[in-house]
CSV table of C-alpha atoms and ligand atoms in Angstrom, one decimal:
chain,number,residue,atom,x,y,z
I,21,MET,CA,-23.7,10.0,-14.4
I,22,ALA,CA,-19.9,10.2,-14.9
I,23,ALA,CA,-18.2,7.4,-13.1
I,24,LYS,CA,-16.3,9.8,-10.5
I,25,TRP,CA,-15.7,9.1,-6.9
I,26,MET,CA,-18.5,7.0,-6.0
I,27,SER,CA,-18.7,4.7,-2.6
I,28,VAL,CA,-18.8,1.1,-3.3
I,29,ALA,CA,-22.8,1.7,-2.0
I,30,GLU,CA,-23.2,4.4,-4.7
I,31,VAL,CA,-21.5,2.3,-7.4
I,32,LYS,CA,-23.8,-0.8,-6.4
I,33,GLN,CA,-27.1,1.5,-6.4
I,34,GLN,CA,-25.6,2.9,-10.0
I,35,ILE,CA,-25.6,-0.7,-11.2
I,36,LEU,CA,-29.2,-1.2,-10.4
I,37,GLU,CA,-30.4,1.6,-12.2
I,38,SER,CA,-28.3,0.9,-15.0
I,39,SER,CA,-26.1,-2.0,-15.4
I,40,ALA,CA,-22.5,-3.4,-14.5
I,41,GLU,CA,-21.4,-3.2,-18.1
I,42,GLU,CA,-22.6,0.7,-18.1
I,43,LEU,CA,-21.0,1.1,-15.1
I,44,THR,CA,-17.5,-0.2,-16.1
I,45,ALA,CA,-17.7,1.2,-19.3
I,46,ASN,CA,-18.0,4.7,-17.7
I,47,TYR,CA,-14.8,4.1,-15.7
I,48,LEU,CA,-13.1,3.1,-18.7
I,49,GLU,CA,-13.8,6.1,-20.3
I,50,THR,CA,-12.5,8.1,-17.4
I,51,ILE,CA,-9.7,6.0,-17.5
I,52,ASN,CA,-9.1,6.8,-21.0
I,53,LYS,CA,-8.8,10.8,-20.5
I,54,SER,CA,-6.5,10.0,-17.7
I,55,LYS,CA,-3.4,12.5,-17.2
I,56,ILE,CA,-2.0,10.7,-14.4
I,57,ASN,CA,-0.6,7.5,-15.8
I,58,GLY,CA,-1.9,5.3,-12.7
I,59,TYR,CA,-2.7,2.3,-15.0
I,60,ILE,CA,0.3,0.1,-16.5
I,61,THR,CA,-2.5,-2.3,-17.9
I,62,VAL,CA,-6.1,-1.3,-18.5
I,63,SER,CA,-7.9,-4.6,-18.9
I,64,ASP,CA,-9.2,-5.3,-22.2
I,65,LYS,CA,-11.7,-8.3,-20.6
I,66,ALA,CA,-13.1,-5.7,-18.0
I,67,LEU,CA,-16.4,-4.9,-20.4
I,68,GLU,CA,-17.1,-8.9,-21.0
I,69,GLN,CA,-16.7,-9.5,-17.3
I,70,ALA,CA,-19.4,-6.9,-16.3
I,71,LYS,CA,-21.6,-8.2,-18.9
I,72,LYS,CA,-21.3,-11.6,-18.1
I,73,ILE,CA,-22.2,-10.3,-14.2
I,74,ASP,CA,-25.1,-8.5,-15.6
I,75,ILE,CA,-26.2,-12.0,-17.2
I,76,GLU,CA,-25.8,-14.1,-14.3
I,77,GLY,CA,-27.7,-11.9,-12.2
I,78,LEU,CA,-25.4,-9.8,-9.9
I,79,LYS,CA,-24.2,-12.4,-7.7
I,80,GLY,CA,-21.8,-11.7,-4.7
I,81,PRO,CA,-21.2,-8.9,-2.3
I,82,LEU,CA,-19.3,-6.8,-4.8
I,83,ALA,CA,-21.2,-7.8,-8.2
I,84,GLY,CA,-20.2,-5.8,-10.9
I,85,VAL,CA,-18.2,-3.3,-8.6
I,86,PRO,CA,-14.9,-2.1,-10.5
I,87,ILE,CA,-11.6,-2.6,-8.4
I,88,ALA,CA,-7.8,-1.2,-9.7
I,89,ILE,CA,-5.0,-3.9,-8.7
I,90,LYS,CA,-1.3,-3.3,-8.5
I,91,ASP,CA,1.0,-5.0,-10.7
I,92,ASN,CA,2.6,-7.1,-8.7
I,93,ILE,CA,-0.9,-8.9,-7.6
I,94,SER,CA,-1.2,-11.9,-10.3
I,95,VAL,CA,-4.6,-11.2,-12.4
I,96,LYS,CA,-4.8,-14.2,-14.6
I,97,GLY,CA,-4.5,-13.6,-18.2
I,98,LEU,CA,-3.2,-9.7,-17.5
I,99,PRO,CA,0.5,-9.1,-17.3
I,100,ASN,CA,2.3,-8.6,-14.0
I,101,SER,CA,5.0,-6.4,-14.5
I,102,CYS,CA,6.0,-5.3,-11.2
I,103,GLY,CA,7.0,-1.8,-13.0
I,104,SER,CA,9.7,-3.6,-14.2
I,105,LYS,CA,11.3,-4.2,-17.5
I,106,MET,CA,12.3,-7.7,-16.4
I,107,LEU,CA,8.4,-8.9,-16.2
I,108,LYS,CA,6.9,-6.4,-18.8
I,109,ASN,CA,5.7,-9.2,-21.0
I,110,TYR,CA,4.9,-11.8,-17.9
I,111,ILE,CA,1.3,-12.9,-18.1
I,112,PRO,CA,0.9,-15.0,-15.1
I,113,PRO,CA,-1.4,-18.2,-15.5
I,114,PHE,CA,-3.1,-18.4,-12.3
I,115,ASN,CA,-4.9,-16.0,-9.9
I,116,ALA,CA,-3.8,-14.7,-6.6
I,117,HIS,CA,-5.7,-15.8,-3.6
I,118,VAL,CA,-7.0,-12.1,-3.5
I,119,ILE,CA,-8.1,-12.1,-6.8
I,120,GLU,CA,-10.0,-15.3,-6.4
I,121,LYS,CA,-11.6,-14.1,-3.6
I,122,LEU,CA,-12.6,-10.5,-5.3
I,123,LEU,CA,-14.0,-12.7,-8.4
I,124,GLU,CA,-16.1,-15.0,-6.2
I,125,ALA,CA,-17.5,-11.9,-4.7
I,126,GLY,CA,-18.4,-10.6,-8.3
I,127,ALA,CA,-16.0,-8.0,-8.6
I,128,VAL,CA,-14.9,-6.7,-12.1
I,129,ILE,CA,-10.9,-6.2,-12.6
I,130,LEU,CA,-10.4,-2.4,-14.2
I,131,GLY,CA,-6.6,-2.9,-14.8
I,132,LYS,CA,-3.1,-3.3,-12.9
I,133,THR,CA,-1.6,0.1,-11.8
I,134,ASN,CA,1.8,1.6,-11.5
I,135,MET,CA,4.3,1.2,-8.7
I,136,ASP,CA,7.8,1.5,-7.9
I,137,GLU,CA,9.9,-1.4,-9.7
I,138,PHE,CA,9.2,-4.4,-7.8
I,139,ALA,CA,7.2,-2.2,-4.8
I,140,MET,CA,11.0,-0.9,-4.2
I,141,GLY,CA,10.5,3.0,-3.4
I,142,SER,CA,8.1,5.4,-2.0
I,143,SER,CA,7.2,7.7,-5.0
I,144,THR,CA,6.5,5.6,-8.1
I,145,GLU,CA,9.2,7.1,-9.7
I,146,SER,CA,11.3,4.0,-10.3
I,147,SER,CA,8.6,2.5,-12.5
I,148,TYR,CA,9.7,1.4,-16.0
I,149,PHE,CA,6.7,2.4,-17.0
I,150,GLY,CA,7.2,6.3,-15.9
I,151,PRO,CA,5.9,7.9,-12.9
I,152,THR,CA,2.5,8.3,-11.9
I,153,LEU,CA,1.2,12.0,-11.1
I,154,ASN,CA,-0.5,12.9,-8.1
I,155,PRO,CA,-4.0,14.1,-8.9
I,156,TRP,CA,-3.7,17.1,-6.5
I,157,ASP,CA,-0.6,18.6,-8.2
I,158,LEU,CA,0.5,17.1,-11.6
I,159,GLU,CA,4.0,18.3,-10.5
I,160,ARG,CA,4.2,16.2,-7.7
I,161,VAL,CA,4.7,12.5,-6.9
I,162,PRO,CA,1.7,10.5,-5.8
I,163,GLY,CA,3.6,8.4,-3.2
I,164,GLY,CA,4.8,4.7,-3.5
I,165,SER,CA,5.1,2.2,-3.8
I,166,SER,CA,1.5,1.7,-4.5
I,167,GLY,CA,1.6,5.3,-6.3
I,168,GLY,CA,-0.9,4.1,-8.9
I,169,SER,CA,-3.7,2.4,-7.0
I,170,ALA,CA,-3.7,5.5,-4.5
I,171,ALA,CA,-3.7,8.0,-7.6
I,172,VAL,CA,-6.5,6.1,-9.8
I,173,VAL,CA,-8.8,6.1,-6.3
I,174,ALA,CA,-8.1,9.7,-5.8
I,175,ALA,CA,-8.6,10.5,-9.3
I,176,GLY,CA,-12.0,8.9,-9.6
I,177,GLU,CA,-10.6,6.1,-11.9
I,178,ALA,CA,-11.4,3.4,-9.6
I,179,PRO,CA,-14.0,3.4,-6.7
I,180,PHE,CA,-11.0,1.1,-4.9
I,181,ALA,CA,-7.9,-0.6,-5.4
I,182,LEU,CA,-5.5,-2.9,-3.9
I,183,GLY,CA,-2.0,-2.3,-3.0
I,184,SER,CA,0.7,-3.9,-1.2
I,185,ASP,CA,2.7,-2.5,2.0
I,186,THR,CA,6.3,-3.8,3.0
I,187,GLY,CA,7.5,-0.6,4.6
I,188,GLY,CA,4.6,1.9,4.0
I,189,SER,CA,3.8,1.2,0.3
I,190,VAL,CA,0.1,1.7,0.9
I,191,ARG,CA,-0.2,4.4,3.7
I,192,CYS,CA,2.7,6.4,2.3
I,193,PRO,CA,0.5,7.0,-1.2
I,194,ALA,CA,-2.9,7.3,0.6
I,195,ALA,CA,-1.3,10.0,2.6
I,196,PHE,CA,0.0,11.8,-0.4
I,197,CYS,CA,-3.2,11.5,-2.4
I,198,GLY,CA,-5.9,11.8,0.3
I,199,VAL,CA,-7.3,8.6,0.1
I,200,VAL,CA,-7.7,5.9,3.0
I,201,GLY,CA,-5.1,2.8,3.2
I,202,LEU,CA,-5.0,0.1,5.4
I,203,LYS,CA,-1.4,-2.2,6.2
I,204,PRO,CA,-3.2,-5.3,7.4
I,205,THR,CA,-2.0,-7.3,10.6
I,206,TYR,CA,1.1,-9.8,9.0
I,207,GLY,CA,-1.0,-12.6,8.1
I,208,ALA,CA,-4.4,-11.4,8.0
I,209,VAL,CA,-4.5,-11.5,4.2
I,210,SER,CA,-2.9,-14.5,2.0
I,211,ARG,CA,0.0,-13.1,-0.2
I,212,TYR,CA,-0.4,-16.2,-2.4
I,213,GLY,CA,0.2,-14.8,-6.1
I,214,ALA,CA,1.6,-11.5,-4.8
I,215,VAL,CA,5.3,-11.4,-6.2
I,216,ALA,CA,7.8,-11.2,-3.2
I,217,TYR,CA,9.9,-8.0,-2.3
I,218,ALA,CA,10.3,-8.6,1.6
I,219,ASN,CA,8.5,-11.9,2.9
I,220,SER,CA,8.8,-11.2,6.4
I,221,LEU,CA,7.3,-7.6,6.2
I,222,GLU,CA,4.7,-7.2,3.6
I,223,GLN,CA,0.9,-7.3,3.3
I,224,ILE,CA,-1.4,-6.7,0.6
I,225,GLY,CA,-3.9,-3.8,1.9
I,226,PRO,CA,-6.9,-1.8,0.4
I,227,LEU,CA,-7.2,1.6,-0.7
I,228,ALA,CA,-10.3,3.5,-1.1
I,229,ASN,CA,-11.9,7.2,-0.6
I,230,ASN,CA,-13.8,6.2,2.7
I,231,VAL,CA,-13.3,3.9,5.6
I,232,SER,CA,-16.4,1.8,5.0
I,233,ASP,CA,-14.9,0.7,1.7
I,234,ILE,CA,-11.9,-0.6,3.4
I,235,ALA,CA,-14.1,-2.6,5.5
I,236,VAL,CA,-16.1,-3.7,2.5
I,237,LEU,CA,-12.7,-5.0,0.9
I,238,MET,CA,-11.3,-6.6,3.8
I,239,ASP,CA,-14.5,-8.8,4.6
I,240,VAL,CA,-13.8,-10.1,1.0
I,241,ILE,CA,-10.1,-10.5,1.3
I,242,ALA,CA,-8.8,-11.1,4.6
I,243,GLY,CA,-8.7,-14.8,6.1
I,244,PRO,CA,-6.9,-18.1,5.9
I,245,ASP,CA,-5.6,-19.3,3.0
I,246,ALA,CA,-3.0,-23.0,2.9
I,247,ARG,CA,-1.1,-21.6,0.1
I,248,ASP,CA,0.3,-18.8,2.2
I,249,SER,CA,2.6,-20.4,5.2
I,250,THR,CA,2.5,-17.1,7.0
I,251,SER,CA,-1.2,-16.5,6.7
I,252,ALA,CA,-3.0,-16.4,10.4
I,253,PRO,CA,-5.3,-19.4,11.2
I,254,ASN,CA,-7.5,-16.9,13.0
I,255,ALA,CA,-11.1,-16.6,12.4
I,256,LYS,CA,-11.2,-13.3,10.8
I,257,PRO,CA,-13.1,-10.6,12.4
I,258,GLU,CA,-15.9,-9.0,10.6
I,259,TYR,CA,-14.6,-5.8,9.3
I,260,GLN,CA,-17.8,-4.0,8.5
I,261,ALA,CA,-19.7,-4.8,11.9
I,262,ALA,CA,-16.8,-2.3,13.4
I,263,LEU,CA,-18.2,0.8,11.3
I,264,LYS,CA,-19.6,2.5,14.4
I,265,ALA,CA,-19.5,6.0,15.0
I,266,ASP,CA,-18.4,5.9,18.6
I,267,ILE,CA,-14.9,6.3,20.0
I,268,LYS,CA,-15.9,7.4,23.7
I,269,GLY,CA,-13.4,6.0,26.0
I,270,LEU,CA,-10.6,5.1,23.6
I,271,ARG,CA,-7.3,5.6,24.9
I,272,ILE,CA,-4.9,7.1,22.1
I,273,GLY,CA,-1.0,7.0,22.8
I,274,VAL,CA,0.9,9.6,20.9
I,275,PRO,CA,4.6,8.4,20.4
I,276,LYS,CA,6.6,11.6,20.5
I,277,GLU,CA,9.3,10.1,18.1
I,278,TYR,CA,7.1,10.2,15.3
I,279,PHE,CA,7.0,13.7,15.6
I,280,GLY,CA,10.8,13.9,15.1
I,281,GLU,CA,13.4,16.5,13.4
I,282,GLY,CA,12.8,17.5,10.1
I,283,ILE,CA,8.9,17.2,10.4
I,284,ASN,CA,6.4,19.5,8.3
I,285,PRO,CA,5.4,22.2,10.7
I,286,GLY,CA,1.7,22.0,8.2
I,287,VAL,CA,2.0,18.2,8.9
I,288,GLU,CA,2.2,18.5,12.5
I,289,LYS,CA,-0.4,20.8,12.8
I,290,ALA,CA,-3.1,19.2,11.0
I,291,VAL,CA,-2.2,15.5,12.9
I,292,TRP,CA,-2.7,17.3,16.3
I,293,ALA,CA,-5.7,18.8,15.2
I,294,ALA,CA,-7.2,15.3,14.2
I,295,ILE,CA,-6.0,13.9,17.6
I,296,GLN,CA,-7.8,17.0,19.4
I,297,ARG,CA,-10.8,16.3,17.2
I,298,CYS,CA,-10.9,12.9,18.7
I,299,GLU,CA,-10.6,13.9,22.3
I,300,GLU,CA,-13.4,16.3,21.5
I,301,LEU,CA,-15.2,13.0,20.1
I,302,GLY,CA,-14.6,11.5,23.8
I,303,ALA,CA,-11.5,9.8,23.2
I,304,PHE,CA,-8.5,10.3,25.7
I,305,TRP,CA,-4.8,11.0,24.5
I,306,GLU,CA,-1.3,10.5,26.3
I,307,GLU,CA,2.2,11.0,24.7
I,308,VAL,CA,4.1,7.7,24.8
I,309,SER,CA,7.6,6.7,24.0
I,310,MET,CA,8.7,4.2,21.8
I,311,PRO,CA,12.7,4.6,22.5
I,312,HIS,CA,14.0,2.5,19.3
I,313,THR,CA,12.3,4.3,16.8
I,314,LYS,CA,15.4,5.9,15.7
I,315,TYR,CA,17.0,2.5,14.8
I,316,ALA,CA,13.9,1.0,12.9
I,317,LEU,CA,14.6,2.8,9.4
I,318,ALA,CA,18.5,1.3,9.4
I,319,SER,CA,17.0,-1.9,10.3
I,320,TYR,CA,14.3,-2.3,7.9
I,321,TYR,CA,16.4,-1.3,5.1
I,322,ILE,CA,18.7,-4.1,5.8
I,323,ILE,CA,16.3,-6.9,6.5
I,324,ALA,CA,14.5,-5.5,3.1
I,325,MET,CA,17.3,-5.2,0.8
I,326,SER,CA,18.9,-9.0,2.1
I,327,GLU,CA,15.2,-10.3,1.8
I,328,ALA,CA,14.9,-8.7,-1.8
I,329,SER,CA,18.5,-10.0,-2.9
I,330,SER,CA,17.5,-13.4,-2.3
I,331,ASN,CA,13.8,-13.0,-3.8
I,332,LEU,CA,14.6,-11.6,-6.8
I,333,ALA,CA,17.5,-13.9,-7.7
I,334,ARG,CA,14.8,-16.2,-9.6
I,335,PHE,CA,14.8,-13.7,-12.4
I,336,ASP,CA,17.6,-14.8,-14.4
I,337,GLY,CA,15.8,-14.9,-17.9
I,338,THR,CA,15.4,-19.1,-17.5
I,339,ARG,CA,12.0,-18.8,-16.3
I,340,TYR,CA,10.2,-15.7,-16.0
I,341,GLY,CA,10.0,-12.7,-18.5
I,342,PHE,CA,12.7,-10.8,-19.9
I,343,ARG,CA,15.6,-12.6,-21.4
I,344,ALA,CA,19.0,-11.2,-23.1
I,345,GLU,CA,21.1,-12.8,-25.5
I,346,GLY,CA,24.3,-14.5,-23.9
I,347,GLU,CA,26.8,-16.5,-25.3
I,348,THR,CA,27.1,-18.7,-22.3
I,349,TRP,CA,24.8,-19.4,-19.4
I,350,HIS,CA,26.7,-17.0,-17.1
I,351,SER,CA,26.3,-14.4,-19.6
I,352,LEU,CA,22.8,-14.7,-20.6
I,353,ILE,CA,21.9,-14.4,-16.8
I,354,SER,CA,24.6,-11.5,-15.8
I,355,LYS,CA,22.9,-9.5,-19.1
I,356,THR,CA,19.5,-10.4,-18.3
I,357,ARG,CA,19.8,-9.0,-15.1
I,358,ALA,CA,22.1,-5.9,-16.3
I,359,GLU,CA,19.2,-5.3,-18.7
I,360,GLY,CA,16.2,-6.4,-17.1
I,361,PHE,CA,16.6,-4.4,-13.7
I,362,GLY,CA,16.4,-0.7,-13.2
I,363,ALA,CA,19.1,1.2,-10.9
I,364,GLU,CA,17.3,1.0,-7.6
I,365,VAL,CA,16.7,-2.4,-7.9
I,366,LYS,CA,20.1,-3.4,-8.6
I,367,ARG,CA,21.4,-0.9,-5.5
I,368,ARG,CA,19.2,-3.0,-3.4
I,369,ILE,CA,20.4,-6.4,-4.5
I,370,LEU,CA,23.7,-5.3,-4.4
I,371,LEU,CA,23.3,-3.9,-0.8
I,372,GLY,CA,21.5,-6.9,0.3
I,373,THR,CA,24.0,-9.7,-0.7
I,374,TYR,CA,26.5,-7.7,0.7
I,375,ALA,CA,24.3,-7.6,4.2
I,376,LEU,CA,23.9,-11.5,3.9
I,377,SER,CA,27.6,-12.3,2.6
I,378,ALA,CA,30.1,-14.1,5.0
I,379,GLY,CA,31.7,-12.2,7.4
I,380,TYR,CA,29.1,-9.2,7.5
I,381,HIS,CA,26.4,-11.4,8.3
I,382,ASP,CA,26.1,-11.0,11.9
I,383,LYS,CA,27.2,-7.2,11.8
I,384,TYR,CA,24.6,-6.4,9.7
I,385,TYR,CA,21.7,-8.7,9.1
I,386,LEU,CA,21.7,-10.1,12.6
I,387,LYS,CA,21.9,-6.7,14.2
I,388,ALA,CA,18.9,-5.7,12.3
I,389,LEU,CA,16.9,-8.7,13.6
I,390,LYS,CA,17.8,-7.9,17.0
I,391,VAL,CA,16.8,-4.5,16.5
I,392,ARG,CA,13.6,-5.8,15.0
I,393,SER,CA,13.0,-7.4,18.3
I,394,LEU,CA,13.4,-4.1,20.1
I,395,VAL,CA,11.0,-2.1,17.9
I,396,LYS,CA,8.6,-4.8,18.4
I,397,GLN,CA,9.0,-4.4,22.1
I,398,ASP,CA,8.6,-1.0,22.0
I,399,PHE,CA,5.1,-1.6,20.5
I,400,GLU,CA,4.1,-4.3,22.8
I,401,LYS,CA,5.0,-1.8,25.7
I,402,ALA,CA,2.8,1.2,24.1
I,403,LEU,CA,0.0,-0.9,23.0
I,404,GLY,CA,-0.2,-2.5,26.4
I,405,LYS,CA,-1.2,0.8,27.8
I,406,VAL,CA,-3.5,2.5,25.1
I,407,ASP,CA,-6.0,1.0,22.4
I,408,VAL,CA,-4.4,2.7,19.4
I,409,LEU,CA,-1.3,5.0,18.5
I,410,MET,CA,-1.5,8.1,16.5
I,411,ALA,CA,1.2,9.8,14.3
I,412,PRO,CA,1.6,11.4,11.2
I,413,THR,CA,2.0,8.9,8.4
I,414,MET,CA,4.5,10.8,6.5
I,415,PRO,CA,6.7,13.3,7.7
I,416,ASN,CA,6.2,15.8,4.8
I,417,PRO,CA,3.5,16.1,2.2
I,418,ALA,CA,3.9,15.0,-1.5
I,419,PHE,CA,7.1,16.3,-3.0
I,420,LYS,CA,7.9,17.5,-6.3
I,421,LEU,CA,8.8,14.9,-9.1
I,422,GLY,CA,12.8,14.3,-9.3
I,423,GLU,CA,13.2,16.4,-6.1
I,424,ARG,CA,14.9,13.2,-4.5
I,425,LEU,CA,16.0,11.0,-7.3
I,426,GLU,CA,19.4,12.0,-7.4
I,427,ASP,CA,19.8,11.0,-3.4
I,428,PRO,CA,18.0,7.5,-2.3
I,429,LEU,CA,18.7,8.4,1.1
I,430,SER,CA,16.7,11.1,1.4
I,431,LEU,CA,13.7,8.8,-0.1
I,432,TYR,CA,14.7,6.0,2.6
I,433,LEU,CA,14.4,8.8,5.2
I,434,SER,CA,10.6,9.7,4.5
I,435,ASP,CA,9.7,6.3,5.5
I,436,VAL,CA,10.8,6.9,9.2
I,437,ASN,CA,7.3,6.6,10.7
I,438,THR,CA,5.8,3.7,8.4
I,439,VAL,CA,8.7,0.9,8.9
I,440,PRO,CA,8.6,0.6,12.6
I,441,ILE,CA,5.1,-0.9,11.8
I,442,ASN,CA,5.9,-3.6,9.4
I,443,LEU,CA,9.1,-4.7,11.6
I,444,ALA,CA,6.4,-5.1,14.0
I,445,GLY,CA,3.8,-6.9,12.1
I,446,VAL,CA,0.9,-4.9,13.4
I,447,PRO,CA,-2.1,-3.1,11.4
I,448,SER,CA,-2.1,0.7,10.4
I,449,LEU,CA,-4.6,2.9,8.6
I,450,SER,CA,-3.8,6.0,6.5
I,451,LEU,CA,-6.5,8.5,7.1
I,452,PRO,CA,-7.0,12.0,5.3
I,453,CYS,CA,-7.0,14.4,8.1
I,454,GLY,CA,-6.3,17.6,6.7
I,455,PHE,CA,-4.2,19.7,4.4
I,456,THR,CA,-1.1,21.8,4.0
I,457,ALA,CA,-0.6,24.3,1.2
I,458,GLY,CA,-3.1,22.5,-0.6
I,459,LEU,CA,-1.7,18.9,0.0
I,460,PRO,CA,-3.4,16.0,1.8
I,461,VAL,CA,-2.1,15.0,5.0
I,462,GLY,CA,-2.3,11.6,6.6
I,463,LEU,CA,-3.2,10.3,9.9
I,464,GLN,CA,-1.7,7.1,10.8
I,465,ILE,CA,-3.5,5.3,13.3
I,466,ILE,CA,-1.8,1.8,14.5
I,467,GLY,CA,-3.4,-0.8,16.0
I,468,LYS,CA,-2.6,-4.1,18.2
I,469,PRO,CA,-2.4,-7.5,15.7
I,470,PHE,CA,-5.7,-8.4,14.5
I,471,GLU,CA,-7.3,-5.6,16.0
I,472,GLU,CA,-8.2,-3.9,12.3
I,473,PRO,CA,-11.9,-3.3,13.8
I,474,THR,CA,-10.5,-0.9,16.6
I,475,LEU,CA,-8.9,0.8,13.6
I,476,LEU,CA,-11.7,1.1,11.4
I,477,GLN,CA,-13.9,2.1,14.2
I,478,THR,CA,-11.6,4.9,15.1
I,479,ALA,CA,-11.3,6.2,11.7
I,480,TYR,CA,-15.1,6.0,10.5
I,481,THR,CA,-15.8,8.2,13.6
I,482,PHE,CA,-13.3,10.6,12.5
I,483,GLU,CA,-14.5,10.5,8.9
I,484,GLN,CA,-18.1,11.0,9.9
I,485,ASN,CA,-17.3,13.9,12.2
I,486,THR,CA,-15.2,15.9,9.7
I,487,ASP,CA,-15.2,16.4,6.1
I,488,TYR,CA,-11.6,15.6,4.4
I,489,HIS,CA,-12.7,12.4,2.4
I,490,ASN,CA,-15.2,14.4,0.5
I,491,LYS,CA,-12.6,16.8,-0.8
I,492,ARG,CA,-11.5,16.3,-4.4
I,493,PRO,CA,-8.3,17.3,-6.2
I,494,PRO,CA,-9.0,20.1,-8.1
I,495,GLU,CA,-6.6,19.3,-11.2
I,496,VAL,CA,-8.7,16.3,-12.6
I,497,VAL,CA,-12.4,17.9,-11.7
H,506,LIG,N1,9.7,3.0,0.8
H,506,LIG,C1,10.0,1.3,1.3
H,506,LIG,C2,10.9,0.8,0.2
H,506,LIG,O1,11.3,1.3,-0.7
H,506,LIG,C3,8.7,0.8,1.3
H,506,LIG,C4,8.2,0.1,0.0
H,506,LIG,C5,7.0,-0.8,0.0
H,506,LIG,O2,6.4,-0.9,1.3
H,506,LIG,N2,7.1,-1.7,-0.9
H,506,LIG,O3,11.3,-0.2,0.8
């Protein structure tokens, strides 16, 4: 059996019928034939790891199950490029917390996936390694910045994957590639070992072909970790226990601001049809208003760029990765940064430094923080009245490669429905809910802090009563 589009349960069954080694070999064969440039590195240790698991007797909930990892999450011994020339030869000497958990559970790391440089983008086109192609239409972007992770799952080149989401980077590519993606509550998953872009916003999150596999992954990766000071000490919920196909009585809020100007009519139609389907399944919906939504994008980009300008200061040629030749200490650093970073990263470092500089700090950065509080209050108020919010993940389906490259602002604008969630720190899941012009549409389900189980139950119920998650991209079959 070709290793394509299997759920974790099917993967496990397949391993019992053959072996972890054979299963991994099948995936590697599929990856070998790939047309989408989803992986930056394919692990040369995957087969060995799978073989060891066979010999040790399949211990752990993910024994022998392969997974793909975004290239900003450290896996010991594999390059962690962050999609950048700056780190293309950097090999971390340690595992991220989530990788330790995955290895303990018996998972096999297939490789590291393509991404926008340092996770800055929504199309995976800013990668130093060239763009990933959308499996549904090879002329289109897969979304970003975790575009590689979403695309390899959609193309059957991994059963599931990890990404990171600072302002939509798990949910946007999940929506564009027709897979499920979860941005957990801020603090639910340790970020130890993930390269920081904007710490106050980001979380590591899972991508999979179905909701159950998201829950399986969350049960493995979530929970407290003393090495991440923002990791929440709460006891972690049991995510798989939430997979009940029942949303009778669920109260859904539909924020009208998320259906704003410029929304693609096909996206709007598919999302409304999904909300109505939930109503038929016993949920109630009402319109809610989140009046500060229109300021969220500006606030997000000021905060994200400010944090990025500080975080990326460490890449100076004296510690990690790329180093240019320079006569003096100063010229070494400036040449390293000029040659090592791409255009989008430089733009953000410049803008972030400006927003934090003396004289502008109050006007931009502090103001953005105040707006962030207002956006957060919108969520507290809305989620005080309803159990979940539903909205389009992205206002448009996947766009053509190159279409927005000349105009960074048009790319930033497409994050309008994802960034408010990161400002508020609440959990949010993107779920395939239909198609427009042959391209997948994502339904975004947003919840209260640490109520991922409600999101999973809602998404699972929808999935059990629809067929979108079983649709596969025609190009790669
Ligand atoms: N597109 C957003 C940005 O460029 C979000 C990226 C992300 O979530 N990493 O900042």
